[in-house]
Amino acid sequence: MKNYKKLFLLGFGFFGISIVWPLYNAYVPIFLKDFSLSSTSIGFVMTIDNIFAIFMLPLIGVLSDQTRTRLGRRMPYILIGAPLGALFFSLIPFAREMHLLWFFMLNIIFMNFFMALFRSPVIALMPDITPPKYRSQANGVINFMGGLGALLAYFAGKPLYDKNYALPFWLGALIMLIALMLVVIFIKEDEKYKIKEGKKKKIDNVFSKSFSELKVNLKEVFLSKEKSLLMILLSILFWFIGYNALETFFTSYAKFRIGISESTGAFILGFFSLTFMLFSIPAGFIGAKIGRKKTMTIGLAIVILISILSIASVNMINNTSLVTRLLFIYFALGGIGWGMVNVNSLPTVVDMTTEEKLGGYTGLYYFFSMSANIIAPPLAGFFIDILGYDSLLYFSIASFFVATITLQFVRRGDVK
């Protein structure tokens, strides 16, 4: 792995995106409580980003494969989506202040649409510039930068939120915009993906070819006799169901079940992000050394264990201060496990295809991960409404366990 400087520069794209989503997931559910919504309803609202993503990311991924401009095939989507996504993200506190549900919903719908517009192209740049045998290590570097962004969101977000709940949103939007513009400026795409004078493609041909390619990719998932691609995508589906349920409702769990503030709950998630960030690069090297599948299996076992320990501590210890300290420790260990899972999953998927279809397979990865994020919030919210907040961790454990089982049926996509 030679070009770490280029990867760290590309990592600013992940850094910027990873600042926005932790803030969105930590505080928007709390804002929605202002409108007297049930947890199930809040769960449905929190799937809006994923509804856009499940339809847009596979298509945009394939579309960017077919796009040719003077800037390349990925950059135009970043230049349009990032500034508008940042704008509508920064307006969320203003929408809360207005206390009009329709206005709040309209704002987050626009924000989520523009965020979905550029996510697949940013992610696809990693395999674009990295040979297959180095993609676990490269994804480790990228996820390190993403973890750094999430860490900044959680740790800097707490004091800013306590001072003024609008400040994390305003600063997060600004940092994301700057970070994505650094990617546009410093990452240069291969000349073969840039349009030549007199060779402009008709946009209707690009769309037609993109839809055809998307259908071919989906057939490869569901109709192929060899089921490794389907099994890894199902694993991704289930472990993101478990993860997204926790990410969406943990601040509410902290406030309404444990009795600590939502900002402290977000701070606990920050320790998860801290160790995820620190372990991202080692996780890539571990995946390259012992195999991606084995590394992901160990990571899932760690995440399941810390979830069980969290349940035991919350239910058996009456000292809130002690429980809070233990959760900081558990979630710090959980970040290590999640790094082993997350860093090695995308390289496993994209190493099952060719260079020409990297964007399309990146879109498939996000199709399944975002499907999980559509399923998880309303389903977890439903269980919370019926069974209480204790059901949250049980729900996540069950999802992680199913992911561990399906992962064992993956036979391709490991380091060659």
Coordinates of C-alpha atoms in Angstrom, one line a residue:
M1 CA 0.0 0.0 0.0
K2 CA 2.0 3.0 -1.3
N3 CA -0.2 6.0 -1.6
Y4 CA -1.4 6.7 1.9
K5 CA -1.3 10.5 1.4
K6 CA -3.9 10.2 -1.4
L7 CA -6.1 7.9 0.8
F8 CA -6.0 10.3 3.7
L9 CA -7.0 13.1 1.4
L10 CA -9.9 10.9 0.1
G11 CA -10.7 10.1 3.7
F12 CA -11.8 13.7 4.2
G13 CA -14.9 12.7 2.2
F14 CA -15.7 10.1 4.8
F15 CA -14.7 12.5 7.5
G16 CA -17.2 15.1 6.4
I17 CA -20.1 12.6 6.0
S18 CA -19.3 11.0 9.3
I19 CA -19.7 14.3 11.1
V20 CA -23.2 14.8 9.9
W21 CA -24.9 11.4 10.6
P22 CA -24.0 10.9 14.3
L23 CA -25.3 14.4 15.0
Y24 CA -28.5 13.7 13.0
N25 CA -29.1 10.3 14.6
A26 CA -28.3 11.5 18.1
Y27 CA -30.4 14.7 18.3
V28 CA -33.1 14.6 15.6
P29 CA -35.1 11.8 17.5
I30 CA -35.0 14.1 20.6
F31 CA -36.2 17.0 18.5
L32 CA -39.1 14.9 17.2
K33 CA -40.3 14.3 20.7
D34 CA -41.1 18.0 20.8
F35 CA -44.0 17.1 18.4
S36 CA -45.3 14.5 20.8
L37 CA -44.6 11.6 18.4
S38 CA -44.4 7.9 19.6
S39 CA -41.2 6.0 19.3
T40 CA -42.6 4.0 16.4
S41 CA -43.4 7.2 14.5
I42 CA -40.0 8.7 15.3
G43 CA -38.5 5.4 14.0
F44 CA -40.4 5.9 10.7
V45 CA -39.2 9.5 10.4
M46 CA -35.6 8.4 11.0
T47 CA -35.8 6.0 8.0
I48 CA -36.3 8.9 5.5
D49 CA -32.6 9.1 4.7
N50 CA -32.5 5.3 4.2
I51 CA -35.6 5.4 1.9
F52 CA -33.8 7.8 -0.3
A53 CA -30.6 5.8 -0.1
I54 CA -32.1 2.4 -0.9
F55 CA -33.5 3.8 -4.2
M56 CA -30.8 6.3 -5.0
L57 CA -27.5 4.8 -4.0
P58 CA -27.5 1.7 -6.2
L59 CA -28.7 3.8 -9.2
I60 CA -26.3 6.7 -8.5
G61 CA -23.5 4.2 -8.1
V62 CA -24.1 2.7 -11.5
L63 CA -24.9 6.1 -13.0
S64 CA -21.5 7.4 -11.8
D65 CA -19.8 4.4 -13.4
Q66 CA -21.3 5.6 -16.8
T67 CA -20.8 9.3 -16.2
R68 CA -18.0 11.1 -18.1
T69 CA -17.2 14.8 -17.5
R70 CA -14.1 17.0 -17.6
L71 CA -13.9 16.4 -13.8
G72 CA -14.3 12.6 -14.0
R73 CA -17.2 10.3 -13.2
R74 CA -17.6 10.8 -9.5
M75 CA -16.9 14.5 -8.8
P76 CA -20.1 16.1 -10.4
Y77 CA -22.3 14.3 -7.8
I78 CA -20.2 15.6 -4.9
L79 CA -20.2 19.2 -6.3
I80 CA -24.0 19.2 -6.4
G81 CA -24.9 17.1 -3.4
A82 CA -22.5 18.3 -0.7
P83 CA -23.3 22.0 -0.6
L84 CA -27.0 21.5 -0.7
G85 CA -26.9 18.7 1.9
A86 CA -24.8 20.9 4.2
L87 CA -27.3 23.8 3.7
F88 CA -30.4 21.8 4.7
F89 CA -28.5 20.1 7.6
S90 CA -27.7 23.5 9.0
L91 CA -31.4 24.5 8.9
I92 CA -32.6 21.7 11.1
P93 CA -32.3 23.7 14.4
F94 CA -34.2 26.6 12.7
A95 CA -36.9 24.1 11.6
R96 CA -37.2 22.9 15.2
E97 CA -37.5 26.5 16.4
M98 CA -40.4 27.1 14.0
H99 CA -42.2 24.2 15.7
L100 CA -44.1 23.3 12.5
L101 CA -43.9 19.5 11.9
W102 CA -44.5 19.9 8.1
F103 CA -41.6 22.4 7.8
F104 CA -39.3 20.2 9.9
M105 CA -40.2 17.2 7.8
L106 CA -39.7 19.1 4.5
N107 CA -36.3 20.3 5.6
I108 CA -35.0 16.8 6.5
I109 CA -36.4 15.3 3.3
F110 CA -34.4 17.8 1.2
M111 CA -31.3 17.2 3.4
N112 CA -31.5 13.5 3.0
F113 CA -32.1 13.6 -0.8
F114 CA -28.9 15.7 -1.4
M115 CA -26.8 13.6 1.0
A116 CA -27.9 10.4 -0.9
L117 CA -26.9 12.1 -4.2
F118 CA -23.1 12.0 -3.5
R119 CA -22.6 9.1 -1.0
S120 CA -22.0 6.3 -3.5
P121 CA -19.6 8.3 -5.7
V122 CA -17.5 9.3 -2.7
I123 CA -17.3 5.7 -1.4
A124 CA -16.6 4.3 -4.9
L125 CA -13.5 6.5 -5.2
M126 CA -11.7 4.2 -2.7
P127 CA -11.7 1.1 -4.9
D128 CA -11.2 3.4 -8.0
I129 CA -7.7 4.4 -6.8
T130 CA -6.7 1.2 -4.9
P131 CA -5.7 -2.3 -6.2
P132 CA -7.8 -5.2 -4.9
K133 CA -5.2 -6.7 -2.6
Y134 CA -4.8 -3.5 -0.7
R135 CA -8.5 -2.6 -0.3
S136 CA -8.8 -3.8 3.3
Q137 CA -5.9 -1.7 4.4
A138 CA -7.2 1.2 2.3
N139 CA -10.7 0.9 3.8
G140 CA -9.0 0.9 7.2
V141 CA -7.5 4.3 6.4
I142 CA -10.8 5.6 5.1
N143 CA -12.7 4.4 8.1
F144 CA -10.1 5.9 10.4
M145 CA -11.0 9.3 8.9
G146 CA -14.7 8.5 9.1
G147 CA -14.2 7.5 12.7
L148 CA -12.4 10.8 13.4
G149 CA -15.4 12.7 12.0
A150 CA -17.8 10.8 14.2
L151 CA -15.5 11.3 17.2
L152 CA -15.5 15.0 16.6
A153 CA -19.3 15.0 16.2
Y154 CA -19.9 13.2 19.5
F155 CA -17.1 14.8 21.7
A156 CA -17.3 18.3 20.4
G157 CA -21.0 18.0 19.8
K158 CA -21.8 17.6 23.6
P159 CA -20.4 20.9 24.9
L160 CA -21.7 22.7 21.8
Y161 CA -25.2 21.2 22.2
D162 CA -25.2 22.0 25.9
K163 CA -24.4 25.6 25.1
N164 CA -26.8 25.9 22.1
Y165 CA -28.4 23.0 20.4
A166 CA -28.0 24.7 17.0
L167 CA -24.2 24.9 17.2
P168 CA -23.3 21.3 16.3
F169 CA -25.5 21.5 13.2
W170 CA -24.0 24.7 12.0
L171 CA -20.4 23.7 12.6
G172 CA -21.0 20.2 11.3
A173 CA -22.4 21.5 8.0
L174 CA -19.5 23.8 7.5
I175 CA -16.9 21.1 8.2
M176 CA -18.6 18.7 5.9
L177 CA -18.6 21.2 3.1
I178 CA -14.9 22.1 3.5
A179 CA -13.9 18.4 3.7
L180 CA -15.8 17.4 0.5
M181 CA -14.3 20.3 -1.3
L182 CA -10.8 19.1 -0.4
V183 CA -11.7 15.8 -2.0
V184 CA -12.8 17.5 -5.2
I185 CA -9.6 19.6 -5.3
F186 CA -7.0 17.0 -4.5
I187 CA -8.3 13.7 -5.8
K188 CA -7.9 13.5 -9.5
E189 CA -9.8 10.7 -11.4
D190 CA -8.2 8.6 -14.1
E191 CA -8.1 10.4 -17.5
K192 CA -10.1 7.5 -19.1
Y193 CA -13.1 8.6 -17.0
K194 CA -12.9 12.2 -18.3
I195 CA -14.8 13.3 -21.4
K196 CA -12.9 14.1 -24.5
E197 CA -13.8 17.0 -26.8
G198 CA -16.4 16.0 -29.4
K199 CA -17.2 12.8 -27.5
K200 CA -20.0 13.9 -25.2
K201 CA -22.5 11.1 -24.2
K202 CA -26.2 11.7 -24.4
I203 CA -27.7 11.7 -21.0
D204 CA -30.6 9.5 -22.0
N205 CA -28.0 6.8 -23.1
V206 CA -26.2 7.1 -19.7
F207 CA -29.5 6.6 -17.8
S208 CA -30.6 3.7 -20.0
K209 CA -27.2 1.9 -19.6
S210 CA -27.2 2.6 -15.9
F211 CA -30.7 1.0 -15.4
S212 CA -29.6 -2.0 -17.5
E213 CA -26.4 -2.4 -15.4
L214 CA -28.4 -2.1 -12.1
K215 CA -30.7 -4.9 -13.2
V216 CA -27.7 -7.1 -14.1
N217 CA -26.2 -6.5 -10.7
L218 CA -29.4 -7.4 -8.9
K219 CA -29.7 -10.6 -10.9
E220 CA -26.1 -11.5 -9.9
V221 CA -27.2 -11.1 -6.2
F222 CA -30.4 -13.2 -6.3
L223 CA -30.1 -15.6 -9.3
S224 CA -26.4 -16.6 -9.2
K225 CA -25.9 -20.3 -8.3
E226 CA -22.9 -19.3 -6.1
K227 CA -24.5 -17.4 -3.1
S228 CA -21.5 -15.7 -1.6
L229 CA -22.6 -12.2 -2.8
L230 CA -26.1 -12.7 -1.4
M231 CA -24.8 -14.1 1.9
I232 CA -22.4 -11.2 2.5
L233 CA -25.1 -8.7 1.6
L234 CA -27.6 -10.4 4.0
S235 CA -24.9 -10.3 6.7
I236 CA -24.5 -6.5 6.0
L237 CA -28.3 -6.2 6.2
F238 CA -28.6 -7.8 9.6
W239 CA -25.6 -6.3 11.3
F240 CA -26.7 -2.8 10.2
I241 CA -30.2 -3.5 11.6
G242 CA -28.6 -4.1 15.0
Y243 CA -26.2 -1.2 14.7
N244 CA -28.7 1.3 13.4
A245 CA -31.3 0.5 16.1
L246 CA -28.7 1.3 18.8
E247 CA -27.5 4.4 17.0
T248 CA -31.0 5.7 16.6
F249 CA -32.4 5.0 20.1
F250 CA -29.4 4.9 22.4
T251 CA -29.6 8.5 23.4
S252 CA -33.3 8.0 24.2
Y253 CA -32.4 4.7 26.0
A254 CA -29.8 6.7 28.0
K255 CA -32.3 9.4 29.0
F256 CA -35.5 7.5 29.5
R257 CA -34.2 4.1 30.8
I258 CA -30.9 4.8 32.6
G259 CA -31.7 8.4 33.7
I260 CA -28.7 10.2 32.2
S261 CA -28.8 13.1 29.7
E262 CA -29.1 12.6 26.0
S263 CA -25.8 14.4 25.5
T264 CA -24.1 12.0 27.9
G265 CA -25.6 9.1 25.8
A266 CA -24.1 10.7 22.7
F267 CA -20.8 11.0 24.6
I268 CA -20.9 7.2 25.3
L269 CA -21.4 6.6 21.6
G270 CA -18.4 8.9 21.1
F271 CA -16.2 6.3 22.9
F272 CA -17.5 3.7 20.5
S273 CA -16.4 6.0 17.6
L274 CA -13.1 6.7 19.3
T275 CA -12.0 3.1 19.4
F276 CA -13.5 2.4 16.0
M277 CA -11.4 5.1 14.6
L278 CA -8.2 4.0 16.4
F279 CA -8.7 0.4 15.4
S280 CA -9.8 1.0 11.7
I281 CA -6.3 0.8 10.3
P282 CA -5.2 -2.3 12.4
A283 CA -8.5 -4.0 11.5
G284 CA -7.7 -3.6 7.8
F285 CA -4.3 -5.2 8.3
I286 CA -5.8 -8.0 10.5
G287 CA -8.3 -8.7 7.7
A288 CA -5.4 -8.9 5.1
K289 CA -3.4 -11.2 7.4
I290 CA -6.0 -13.7 8.8
G291 CA -8.8 -13.2 6.3
R292 CA -11.7 -10.8 6.1
K293 CA -14.4 -13.3 7.0
K294 CA -12.6 -14.5 10.1
T295 CA -11.9 -10.9 11.2
M296 CA -15.6 -9.9 10.7
T297 CA -16.7 -13.0 12.7
I298 CA -14.5 -12.1 15.6
G299 CA -15.7 -8.5 15.5
L300 CA -19.4 -9.6 15.6
A301 CA -18.6 -11.8 18.6
I302 CA -17.2 -8.8 20.5
V303 CA -20.2 -6.6 19.7
I304 CA -22.6 -9.3 20.9
L305 CA -20.6 -9.7 24.1
I306 CA -20.6 -6.0 25.0
S307 CA -24.3 -5.8 24.3
I308 CA -25.0 -8.7 26.8
L309 CA -22.7 -7.0 29.4
S310 CA -24.6 -3.7 28.9
I311 CA -28.0 -5.5 29.5
A312 CA -26.6 -7.2 32.7
S313 CA -25.2 -3.9 34.1
V314 CA -28.3 -1.8 33.5
N315 CA -30.6 -4.4 35.0
M316 CA -28.4 -5.6 37.9
I317 CA -26.6 -2.4 39.2
N318 CA -28.7 0.3 40.9
N319 CA -25.9 2.9 40.8
T320 CA -26.4 5.1 37.8
S321 CA -23.0 6.6 37.9
L322 CA -21.3 3.2 38.0
V323 CA -23.5 1.9 35.1
T324 CA -22.6 5.0 33.1
R325 CA -18.8 4.3 33.6
L326 CA -19.3 0.7 32.6
L327 CA -21.1 1.6 29.5
F328 CA -18.2 3.9 28.5
I329 CA -15.9 0.8 28.8
Y330 CA -18.3 -1.6 27.0
F331 CA -18.9 0.7 24.1
A332 CA -15.1 1.5 23.8
L333 CA -14.6 -2.3 23.4
G334 CA -17.5 -2.5 21.0
G335 CA -15.9 0.1 18.7
I336 CA -12.9 -2.3 18.3
G337 CA -15.3 -5.1 17.3
W338 CA -17.2 -2.9 14.9
G339 CA -14.0 -1.8 13.3
M340 CA -13.2 -5.4 12.5
V341 CA -16.6 -5.9 10.9
N342 CA -17.1 -2.6 9.1
V343 CA -13.6 -2.1 7.6
N344 CA -13.5 -5.5 5.9
S345 CA -17.1 -5.6 4.6
L346 CA -17.0 -3.2 1.6
P347 CA -13.7 -4.7 0.2
T348 CA -15.3 -8.1 0.4
V349 CA -18.2 -6.9 -1.7
V350 CA -16.2 -5.0 -4.4
D351 CA -13.7 -7.8 -4.7
M352 CA -16.4 -9.9 -6.2
T353 CA -16.6 -7.8 -9.3
T354 CA -14.6 -5.9 -12.0
E355 CA -13.2 -2.4 -12.2
E356 CA -15.9 -1.3 -14.5
K357 CA -18.7 -2.1 -12.0
L358 CA -17.1 -0.9 -8.8
G359 CA -19.7 1.9 -8.4
G360 CA -22.6 -0.5 -9.0
Y361 CA -21.3 -3.0 -6.4
T362 CA -20.7 -0.1 -4.0
G363 CA -24.3 0.8 -4.6
L364 CA -25.4 -2.8 -3.8
Y365 CA -23.5 -2.5 -0.5
Y366 CA -25.5 0.6 0.3
F367 CA -28.7 -0.9 -1.0
F368 CA -28.5 -3.6 1.7
S369 CA -27.1 -1.4 4.5
M370 CA -29.7 1.3 3.9
S371 CA -32.5 -1.3 3.7
A372 CA -31.3 -2.3 7.2
N373 CA -31.6 1.4 8.3
I374 CA -35.2 1.5 6.9
I375 CA -36.2 -1.6 8.8
A376 CA -34.4 -1.0 12.1
P377 CA -35.7 2.3 13.5
P378 CA -39.5 1.7 13.2
L379 CA -39.2 -2.0 14.2
A380 CA -37.0 -1.2 17.2
G381 CA -39.3 1.7 18.0
F382 CA -42.3 -0.7 17.9
F383 CA -40.6 -3.0 20.4
I384 CA -39.8 -0.1 22.6
D385 CA -43.4 1.1 22.6
I386 CA -44.7 -2.4 23.4
L387 CA -41.9 -3.8 25.7
G388 CA -40.0 -0.8 26.9
Y389 CA -36.5 0.4 26.3
D390 CA -34.9 -2.8 27.6
S391 CA -35.9 -4.5 24.3
L392 CA -33.5 -2.3 22.4
L393 CA -30.3 -4.2 23.3
Y394 CA -32.1 -7.6 22.9
F395 CA -33.2 -6.6 19.4
S396 CA -29.6 -5.6 18.4
I397 CA -28.1 -8.8 19.8
A398 CA -30.6 -11.0 17.8
S399 CA -29.7 -9.0 14.6
F400 CA -25.9 -9.4 15.2
F401 CA -26.3 -13.1 15.8
V402 CA -28.2 -13.7 12.5
A403 CA -25.5 -11.7 10.7
T404 CA -22.8 -14.0 12.2
I405 CA -24.6 -17.1 10.9
T406 CA -25.1 -15.8 7.3
L407 CA -21.5 -14.6 7.2
Q408 CA -20.3 -18.2 7.5
F409 CA -21.7 -19.1 4.1
V410 CA -19.5 -16.5 2.3
R411 CA -17.0 -18.2 0.1
R412 CA -15.6 -15.4 -2.1
G413 CA -14.3 -11.8 -1.7
D414 CA -11.5 -12.5 0.7
V415 CA -7.9 -11.4 0.3
K416 CA -6.3 -13.3 -2.5

